[in-house]
PDB file of C-alpha atoms in Angstrom:
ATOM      1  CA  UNK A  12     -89.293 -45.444 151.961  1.00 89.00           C
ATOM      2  CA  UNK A  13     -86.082 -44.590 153.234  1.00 96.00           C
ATOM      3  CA  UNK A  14     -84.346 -46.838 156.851  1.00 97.00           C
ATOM      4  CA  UNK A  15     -82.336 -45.596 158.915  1.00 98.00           C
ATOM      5  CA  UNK A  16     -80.825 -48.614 161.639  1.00 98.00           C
ATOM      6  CA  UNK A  17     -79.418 -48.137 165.063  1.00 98.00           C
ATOM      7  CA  UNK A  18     -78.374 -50.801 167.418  1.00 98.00           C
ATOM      8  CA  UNK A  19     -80.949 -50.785 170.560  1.00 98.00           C
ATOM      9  CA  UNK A  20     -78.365 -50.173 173.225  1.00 98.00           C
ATOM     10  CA  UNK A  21     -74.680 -48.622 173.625  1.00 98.00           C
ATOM     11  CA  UNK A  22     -72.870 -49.214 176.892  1.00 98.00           C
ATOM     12  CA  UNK A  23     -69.389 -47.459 177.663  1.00 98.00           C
ATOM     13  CA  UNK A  24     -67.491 -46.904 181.069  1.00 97.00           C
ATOM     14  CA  UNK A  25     -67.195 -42.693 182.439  1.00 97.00           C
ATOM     15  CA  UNK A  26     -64.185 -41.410 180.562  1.00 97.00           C
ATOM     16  CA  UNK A  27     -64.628 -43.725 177.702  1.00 98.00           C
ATOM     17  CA  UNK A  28     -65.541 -43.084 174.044  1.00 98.00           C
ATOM     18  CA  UNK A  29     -69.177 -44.325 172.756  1.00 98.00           C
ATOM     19  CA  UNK A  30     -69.565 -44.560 169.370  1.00 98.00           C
ATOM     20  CA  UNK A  31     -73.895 -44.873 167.841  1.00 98.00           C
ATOM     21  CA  UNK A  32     -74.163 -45.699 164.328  1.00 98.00           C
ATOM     22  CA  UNK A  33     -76.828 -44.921 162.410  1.00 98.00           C
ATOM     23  CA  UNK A  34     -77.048 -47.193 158.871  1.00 98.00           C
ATOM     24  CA  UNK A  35     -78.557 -46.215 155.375  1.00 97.00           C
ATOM     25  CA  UNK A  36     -78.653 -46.560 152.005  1.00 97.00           C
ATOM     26  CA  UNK A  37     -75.770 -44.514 150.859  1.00 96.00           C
ATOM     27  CA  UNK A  38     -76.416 -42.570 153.969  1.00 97.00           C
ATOM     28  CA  UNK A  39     -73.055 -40.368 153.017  1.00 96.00           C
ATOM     29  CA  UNK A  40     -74.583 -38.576 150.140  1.00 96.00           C
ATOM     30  CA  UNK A  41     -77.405 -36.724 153.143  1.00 96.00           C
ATOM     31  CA  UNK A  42     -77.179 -34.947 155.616  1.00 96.00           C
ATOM     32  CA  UNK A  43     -77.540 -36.319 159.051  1.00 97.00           C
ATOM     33  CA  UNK A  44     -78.696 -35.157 162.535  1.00 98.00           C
ATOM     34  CA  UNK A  45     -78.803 -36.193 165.799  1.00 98.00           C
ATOM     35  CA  UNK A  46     -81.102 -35.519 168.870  1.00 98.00           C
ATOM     36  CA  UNK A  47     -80.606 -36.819 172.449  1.00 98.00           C
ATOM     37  CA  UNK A  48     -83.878 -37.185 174.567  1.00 98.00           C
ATOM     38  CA  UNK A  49     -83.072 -37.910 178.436  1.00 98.00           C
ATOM     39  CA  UNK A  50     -86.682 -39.459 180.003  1.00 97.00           C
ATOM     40  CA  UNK A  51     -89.481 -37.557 180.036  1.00 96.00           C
ATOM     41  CA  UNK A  52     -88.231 -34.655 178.102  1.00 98.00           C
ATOM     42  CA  UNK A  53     -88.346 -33.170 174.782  1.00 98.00           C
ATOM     43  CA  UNK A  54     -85.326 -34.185 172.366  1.00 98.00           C
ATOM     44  CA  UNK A  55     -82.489 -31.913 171.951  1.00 98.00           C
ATOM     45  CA  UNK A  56     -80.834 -31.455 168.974  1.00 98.00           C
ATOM     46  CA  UNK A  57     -76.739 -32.047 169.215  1.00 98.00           C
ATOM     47  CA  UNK A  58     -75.298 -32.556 166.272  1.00 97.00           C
ATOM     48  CA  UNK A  59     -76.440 -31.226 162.615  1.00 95.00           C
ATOM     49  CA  UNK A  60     -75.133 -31.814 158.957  1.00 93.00           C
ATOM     50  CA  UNK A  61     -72.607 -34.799 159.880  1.00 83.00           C
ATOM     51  CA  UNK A  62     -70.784 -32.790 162.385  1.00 91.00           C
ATOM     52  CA  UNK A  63     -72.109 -29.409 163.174  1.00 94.00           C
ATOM     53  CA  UNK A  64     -72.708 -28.525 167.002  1.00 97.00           C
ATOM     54  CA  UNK A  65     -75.207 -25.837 167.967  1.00 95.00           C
ATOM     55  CA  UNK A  66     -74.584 -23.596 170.466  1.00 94.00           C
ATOM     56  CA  UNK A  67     -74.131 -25.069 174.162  1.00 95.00           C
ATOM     57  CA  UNK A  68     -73.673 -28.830 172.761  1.00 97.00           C
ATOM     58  CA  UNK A  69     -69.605 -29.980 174.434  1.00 97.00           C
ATOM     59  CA  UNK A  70     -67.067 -30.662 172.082  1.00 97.00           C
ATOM     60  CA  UNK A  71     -66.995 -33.901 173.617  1.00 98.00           C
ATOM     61  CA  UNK A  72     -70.112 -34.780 170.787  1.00 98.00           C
ATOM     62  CA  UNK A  73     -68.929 -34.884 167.373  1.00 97.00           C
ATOM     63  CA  UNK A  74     -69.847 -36.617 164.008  1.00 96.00           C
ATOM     64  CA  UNK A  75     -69.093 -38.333 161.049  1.00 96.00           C
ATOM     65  CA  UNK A  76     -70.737 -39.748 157.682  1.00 96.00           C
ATOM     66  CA  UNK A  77     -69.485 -41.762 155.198  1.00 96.00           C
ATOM     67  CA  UNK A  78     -70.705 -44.968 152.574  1.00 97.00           C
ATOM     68  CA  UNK A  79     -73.447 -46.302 154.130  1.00 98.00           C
ATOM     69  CA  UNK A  80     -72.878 -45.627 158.130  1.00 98.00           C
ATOM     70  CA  UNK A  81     -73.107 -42.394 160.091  1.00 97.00           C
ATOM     71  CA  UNK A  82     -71.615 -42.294 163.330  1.00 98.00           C
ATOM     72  CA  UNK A  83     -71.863 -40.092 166.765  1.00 98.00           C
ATOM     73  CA  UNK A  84     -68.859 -39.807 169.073  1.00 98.00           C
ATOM     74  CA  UNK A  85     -69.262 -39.134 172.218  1.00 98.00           C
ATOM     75  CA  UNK A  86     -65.920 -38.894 174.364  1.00 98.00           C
ATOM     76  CA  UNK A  87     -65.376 -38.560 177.811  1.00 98.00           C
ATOM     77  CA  UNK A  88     -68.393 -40.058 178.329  1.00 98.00           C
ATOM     78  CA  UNK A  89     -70.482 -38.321 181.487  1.00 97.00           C
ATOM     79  CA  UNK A  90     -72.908 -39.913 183.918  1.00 97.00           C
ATOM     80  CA  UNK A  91     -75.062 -36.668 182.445  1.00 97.00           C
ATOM     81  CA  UNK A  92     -74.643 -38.201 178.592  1.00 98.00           C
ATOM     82  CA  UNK A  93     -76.727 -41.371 179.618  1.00 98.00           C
ATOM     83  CA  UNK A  94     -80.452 -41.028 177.343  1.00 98.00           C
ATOM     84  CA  UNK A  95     -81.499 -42.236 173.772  1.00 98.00           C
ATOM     85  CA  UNK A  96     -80.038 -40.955 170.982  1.00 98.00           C
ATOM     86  CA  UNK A  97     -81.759 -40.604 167.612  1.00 98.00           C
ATOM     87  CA  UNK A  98     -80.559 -39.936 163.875  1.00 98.00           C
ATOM     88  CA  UNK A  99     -82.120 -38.577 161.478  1.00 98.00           C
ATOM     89  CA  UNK A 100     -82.254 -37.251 157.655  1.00 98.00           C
ATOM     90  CA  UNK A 101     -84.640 -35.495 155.249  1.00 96.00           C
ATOM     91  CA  UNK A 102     -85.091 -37.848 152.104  1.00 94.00           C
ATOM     92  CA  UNK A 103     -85.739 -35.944 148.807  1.00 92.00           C
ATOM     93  CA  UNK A 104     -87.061 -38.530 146.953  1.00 92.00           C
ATOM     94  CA  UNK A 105     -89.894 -38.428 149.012  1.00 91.00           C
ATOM     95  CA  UNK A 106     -89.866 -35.448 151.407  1.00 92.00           C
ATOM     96  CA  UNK A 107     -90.313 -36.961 154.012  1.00 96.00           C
ATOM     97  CA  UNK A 108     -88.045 -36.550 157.317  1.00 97.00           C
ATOM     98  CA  UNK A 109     -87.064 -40.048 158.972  1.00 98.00           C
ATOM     99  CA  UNK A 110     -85.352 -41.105 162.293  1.00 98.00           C
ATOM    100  CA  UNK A 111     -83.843 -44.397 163.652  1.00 98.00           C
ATOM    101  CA  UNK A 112     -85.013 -45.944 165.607  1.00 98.00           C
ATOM    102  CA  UNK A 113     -83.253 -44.810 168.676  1.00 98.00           C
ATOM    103  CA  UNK A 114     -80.014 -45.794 170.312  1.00 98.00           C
ATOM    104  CA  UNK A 115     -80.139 -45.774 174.546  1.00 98.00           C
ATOM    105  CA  UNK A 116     -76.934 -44.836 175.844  1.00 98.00           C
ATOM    106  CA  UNK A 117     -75.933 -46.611 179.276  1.00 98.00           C
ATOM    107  CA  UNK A 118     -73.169 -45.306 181.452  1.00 97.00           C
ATOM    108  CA  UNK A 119     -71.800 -48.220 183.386  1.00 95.00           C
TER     109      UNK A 119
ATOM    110  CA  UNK B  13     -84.337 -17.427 173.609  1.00 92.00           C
ATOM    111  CA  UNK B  14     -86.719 -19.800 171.557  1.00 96.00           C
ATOM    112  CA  UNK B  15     -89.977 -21.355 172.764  1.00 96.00           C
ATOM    113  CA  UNK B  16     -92.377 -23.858 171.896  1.00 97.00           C
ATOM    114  CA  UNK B  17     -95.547 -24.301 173.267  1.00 97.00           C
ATOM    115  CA  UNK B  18     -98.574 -27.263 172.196  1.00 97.00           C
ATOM    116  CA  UNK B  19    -102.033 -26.732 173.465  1.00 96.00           C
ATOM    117  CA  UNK B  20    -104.779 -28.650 172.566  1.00 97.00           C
ATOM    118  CA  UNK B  21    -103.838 -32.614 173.529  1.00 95.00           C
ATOM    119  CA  UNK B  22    -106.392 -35.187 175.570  1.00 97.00           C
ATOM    120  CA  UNK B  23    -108.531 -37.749 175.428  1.00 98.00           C
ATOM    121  CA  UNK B  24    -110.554 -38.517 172.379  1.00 97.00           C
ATOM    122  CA  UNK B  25    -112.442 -41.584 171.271  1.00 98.00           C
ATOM    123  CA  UNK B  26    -111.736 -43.581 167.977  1.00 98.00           C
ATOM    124  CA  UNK B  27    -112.837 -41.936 164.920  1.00 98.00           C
ATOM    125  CA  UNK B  28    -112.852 -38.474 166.799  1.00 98.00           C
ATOM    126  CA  UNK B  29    -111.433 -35.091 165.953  1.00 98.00           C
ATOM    127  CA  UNK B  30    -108.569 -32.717 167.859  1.00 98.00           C
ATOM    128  CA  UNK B  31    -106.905 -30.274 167.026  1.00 98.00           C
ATOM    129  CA  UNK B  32    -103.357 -29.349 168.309  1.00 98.00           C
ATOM    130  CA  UNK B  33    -101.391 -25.417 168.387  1.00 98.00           C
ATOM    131  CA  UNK B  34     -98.341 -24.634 168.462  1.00 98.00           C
ATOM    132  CA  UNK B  35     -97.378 -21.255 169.874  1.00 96.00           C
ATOM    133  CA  UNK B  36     -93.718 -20.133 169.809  1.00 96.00           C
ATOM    134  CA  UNK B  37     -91.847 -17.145 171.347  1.00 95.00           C
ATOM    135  CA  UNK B  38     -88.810 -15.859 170.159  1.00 95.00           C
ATOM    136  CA  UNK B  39     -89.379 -17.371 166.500  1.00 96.00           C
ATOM    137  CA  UNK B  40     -91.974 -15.897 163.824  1.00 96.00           C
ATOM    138  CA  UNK B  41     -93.532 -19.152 162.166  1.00 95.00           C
ATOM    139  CA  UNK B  42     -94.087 -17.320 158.773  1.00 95.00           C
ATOM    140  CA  UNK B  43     -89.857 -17.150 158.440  1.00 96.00           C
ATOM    141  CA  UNK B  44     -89.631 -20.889 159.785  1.00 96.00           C
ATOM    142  CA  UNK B  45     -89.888 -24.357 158.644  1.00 97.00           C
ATOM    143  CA  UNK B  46     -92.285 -25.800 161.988  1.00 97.00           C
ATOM    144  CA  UNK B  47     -92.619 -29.791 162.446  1.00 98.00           C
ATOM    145  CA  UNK B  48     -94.969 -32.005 164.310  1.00 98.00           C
ATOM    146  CA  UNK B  49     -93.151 -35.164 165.381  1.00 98.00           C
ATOM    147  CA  UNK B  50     -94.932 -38.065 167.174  1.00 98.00           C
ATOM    148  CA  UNK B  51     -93.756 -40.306 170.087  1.00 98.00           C
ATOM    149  CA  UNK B  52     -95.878 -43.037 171.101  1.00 98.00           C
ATOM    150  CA  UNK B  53     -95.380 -44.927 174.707  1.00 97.00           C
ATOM    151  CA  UNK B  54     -92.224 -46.551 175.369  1.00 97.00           C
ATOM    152  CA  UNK B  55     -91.379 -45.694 171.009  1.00 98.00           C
ATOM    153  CA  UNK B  56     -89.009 -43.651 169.017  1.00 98.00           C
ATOM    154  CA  UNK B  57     -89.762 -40.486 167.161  1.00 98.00           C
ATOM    155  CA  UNK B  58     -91.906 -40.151 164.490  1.00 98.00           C
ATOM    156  CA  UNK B  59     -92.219 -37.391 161.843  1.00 98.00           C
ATOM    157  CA  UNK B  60     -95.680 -36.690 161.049  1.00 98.00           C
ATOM    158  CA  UNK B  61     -95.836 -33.604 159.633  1.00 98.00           C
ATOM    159  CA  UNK B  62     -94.238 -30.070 158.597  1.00 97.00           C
ATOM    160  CA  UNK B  63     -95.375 -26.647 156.945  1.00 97.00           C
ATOM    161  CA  UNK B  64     -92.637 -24.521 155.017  1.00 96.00           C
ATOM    162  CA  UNK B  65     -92.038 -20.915 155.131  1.00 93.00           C
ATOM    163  CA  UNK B  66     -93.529 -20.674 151.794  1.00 93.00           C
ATOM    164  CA  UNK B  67     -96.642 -22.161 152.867  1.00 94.00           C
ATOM    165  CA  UNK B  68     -96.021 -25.882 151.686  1.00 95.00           C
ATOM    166  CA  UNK B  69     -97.065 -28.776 153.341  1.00 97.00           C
ATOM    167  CA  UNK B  70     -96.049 -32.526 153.604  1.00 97.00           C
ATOM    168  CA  UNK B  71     -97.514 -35.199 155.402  1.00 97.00           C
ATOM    169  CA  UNK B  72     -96.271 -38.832 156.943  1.00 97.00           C
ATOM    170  CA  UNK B  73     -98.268 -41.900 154.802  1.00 97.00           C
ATOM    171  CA  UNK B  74     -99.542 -42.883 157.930  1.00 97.00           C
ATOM    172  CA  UNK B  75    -101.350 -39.674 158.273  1.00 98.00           C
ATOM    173  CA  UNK B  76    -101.787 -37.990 155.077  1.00 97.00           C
ATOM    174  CA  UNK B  77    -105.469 -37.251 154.616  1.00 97.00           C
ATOM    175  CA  UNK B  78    -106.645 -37.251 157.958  1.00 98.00           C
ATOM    176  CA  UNK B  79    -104.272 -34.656 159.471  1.00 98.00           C
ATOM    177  CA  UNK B  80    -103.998 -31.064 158.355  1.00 98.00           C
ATOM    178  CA  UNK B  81    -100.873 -28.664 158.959  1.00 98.00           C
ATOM    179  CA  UNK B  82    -101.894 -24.907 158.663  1.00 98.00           C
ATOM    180  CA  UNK B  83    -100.811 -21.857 159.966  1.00 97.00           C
ATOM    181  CA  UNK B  84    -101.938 -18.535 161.107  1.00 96.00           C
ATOM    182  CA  UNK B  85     -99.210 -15.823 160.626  1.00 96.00           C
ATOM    183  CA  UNK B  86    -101.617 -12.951 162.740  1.00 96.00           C
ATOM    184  CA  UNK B  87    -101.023 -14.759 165.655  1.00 97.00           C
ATOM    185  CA  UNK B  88     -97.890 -17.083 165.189  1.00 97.00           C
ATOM    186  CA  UNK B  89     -99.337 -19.474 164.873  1.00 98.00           C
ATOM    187  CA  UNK B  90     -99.348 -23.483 163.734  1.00 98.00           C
ATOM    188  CA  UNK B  91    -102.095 -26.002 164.107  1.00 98.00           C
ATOM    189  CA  UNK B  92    -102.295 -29.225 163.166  1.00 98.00           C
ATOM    190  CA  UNK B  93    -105.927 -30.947 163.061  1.00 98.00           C
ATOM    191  CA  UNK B  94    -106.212 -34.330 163.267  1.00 98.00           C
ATOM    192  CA  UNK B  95    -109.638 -36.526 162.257  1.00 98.00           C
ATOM    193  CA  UNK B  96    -110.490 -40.221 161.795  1.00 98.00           C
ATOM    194  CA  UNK B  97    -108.287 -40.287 164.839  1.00 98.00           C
ATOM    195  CA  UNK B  98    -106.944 -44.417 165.873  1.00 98.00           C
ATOM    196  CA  UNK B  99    -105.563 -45.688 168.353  1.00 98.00           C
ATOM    197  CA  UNK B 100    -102.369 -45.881 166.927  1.00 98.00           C
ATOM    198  CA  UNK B 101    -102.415 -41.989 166.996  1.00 98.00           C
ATOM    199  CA  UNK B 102    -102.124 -41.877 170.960  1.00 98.00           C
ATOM    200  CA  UNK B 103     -98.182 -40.400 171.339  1.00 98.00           C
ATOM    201  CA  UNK B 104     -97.361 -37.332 172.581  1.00 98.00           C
ATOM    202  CA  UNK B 105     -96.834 -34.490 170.102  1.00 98.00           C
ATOM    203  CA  UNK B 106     -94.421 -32.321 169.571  1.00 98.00           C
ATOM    204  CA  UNK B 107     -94.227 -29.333 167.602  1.00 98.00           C
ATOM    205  CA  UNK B 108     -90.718 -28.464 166.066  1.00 98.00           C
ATOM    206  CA  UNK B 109     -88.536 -26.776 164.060  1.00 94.00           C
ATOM    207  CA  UNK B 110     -86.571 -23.892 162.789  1.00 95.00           C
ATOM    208  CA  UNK B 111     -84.351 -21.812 160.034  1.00 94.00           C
ATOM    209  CA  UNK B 112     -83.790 -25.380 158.272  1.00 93.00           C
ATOM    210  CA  UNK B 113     -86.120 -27.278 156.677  1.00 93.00           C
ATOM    211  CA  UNK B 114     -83.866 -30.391 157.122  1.00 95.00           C
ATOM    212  CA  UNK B 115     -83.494 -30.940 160.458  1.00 97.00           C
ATOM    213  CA  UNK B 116     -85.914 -30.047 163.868  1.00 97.00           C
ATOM    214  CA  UNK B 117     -83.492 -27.193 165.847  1.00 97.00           C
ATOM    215  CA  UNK B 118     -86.516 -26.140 168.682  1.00 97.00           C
ATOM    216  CA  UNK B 119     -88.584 -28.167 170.224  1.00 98.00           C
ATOM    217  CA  UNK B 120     -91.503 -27.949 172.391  1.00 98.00           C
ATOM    218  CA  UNK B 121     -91.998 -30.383 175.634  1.00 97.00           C
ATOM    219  CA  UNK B 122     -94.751 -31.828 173.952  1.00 98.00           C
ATOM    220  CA  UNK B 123     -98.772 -32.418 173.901  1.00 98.00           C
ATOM    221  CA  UNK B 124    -100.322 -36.383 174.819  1.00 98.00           C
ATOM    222  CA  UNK B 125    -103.005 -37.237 172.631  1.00 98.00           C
ATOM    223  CA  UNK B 126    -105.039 -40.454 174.199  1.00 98.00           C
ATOM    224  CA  UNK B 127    -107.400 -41.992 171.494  1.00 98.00           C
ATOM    225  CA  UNK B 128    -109.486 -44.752 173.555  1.00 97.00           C
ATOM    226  CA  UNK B 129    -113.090 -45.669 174.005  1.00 96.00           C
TER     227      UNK B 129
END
């Protein structure tokens, strides 16, 4: 079945850029999404196909996907950006739908 | 706007049956690809299951044969019934989903399922 890695823990300074990469086999050729669950609530999602931002996500969150490494940028990083941050992608050769394992995202 | 809403969770022993709903406003399930996606304490997310537009249904390995996704279009509906329940199955539940079948765009706040003798 298809793995998708995260590192456990991202910390970055307010104002500063975090960067959460997500790792796969050949990752680039899918599409990739991205949810952010703050404690005790449901995930939201933020980021869809790579680098697509629905409606009410900042500009501040952006994406990219290439090889075997997909990567969310956050910049400017806010106090409010500090939760766990998941990818995720559908894999055809077995429909199923798999996530990392999760990313927390500290604000020092 | 879009809502999601599970009923159903608890407390059930090992080996026991529940079954979960998911109710949304704003979204007509029959036109949608709807999710459920598993979070057990203190753990990441976990897809479990999903039902298509077109009626087709995939399961996690960890779940296929015990679970079942359906859906009932007359009331906008989706249900997801869940026997031979483990331990392992206590998370809470969410139901998801949306236009795409790839990715989970709503999301409701969830249902806690507690398998324990």
């Amino acid at each position: 079945s298809y793995v998708l890695t995260q590192p456990p823990s991202v910390s970055v300074g307010p104002g500063k850029t975090a960067r959460i990469t997500c790792g796969g086999n050949n990752i680039g050729s899918k599409g990739v999404h991205w949810y952010q669950q703050k404690p005790g609530q449901a995930p939201v999602l933020v980021i869809s196909y790579g680098n697509d931002r629905p409606s009410g996500i900042p500009e501040r969150f952006s994406g990219s996907n290439s090889g075997n490494t997909a990567t969310l940028t956050i910049s400017r990083v806010e106090g409010g950006d500090e939760a766990d941050y998941y990818c995720q992608v559908w894999d055809s050769s077995s429909d199923h739908w798999v996530f990392g394992g999760g990313t927390k995202l500290t604000v020092l | 706007e879009v809502q999601l809403v599970e009923s159903g969770g608890g407390l059930i022993q090992p080996g026991g049956s529940l079954r979960l709903s998911c109710s949304p406003s704003g979204l007509i399930v029959s036109h949608n690809y709807i999710s459920w996606v598993r979070q057990a304490p203190g753990k990441g997310l976990e897809w479990v299951s999903i039902i298509y537009a077109g009626g087709g249904t995939y399961y996690a390995d960890s779940v296929n044969g015990r679970f079942t996704i359906s859906r009932d279009n007359s009331k906008n509906m989706v249900s997801l019934q869940m026997n031979s329940l483990r331990a392992e199955d206590t998370a809470v539940y969410f139901c998801a989903g949306g236009e795409s079948s790839s990715y989970f765009e709503y999301w409701g706040q969830g249902s806690l399922v507690t398998v324990s003798s």
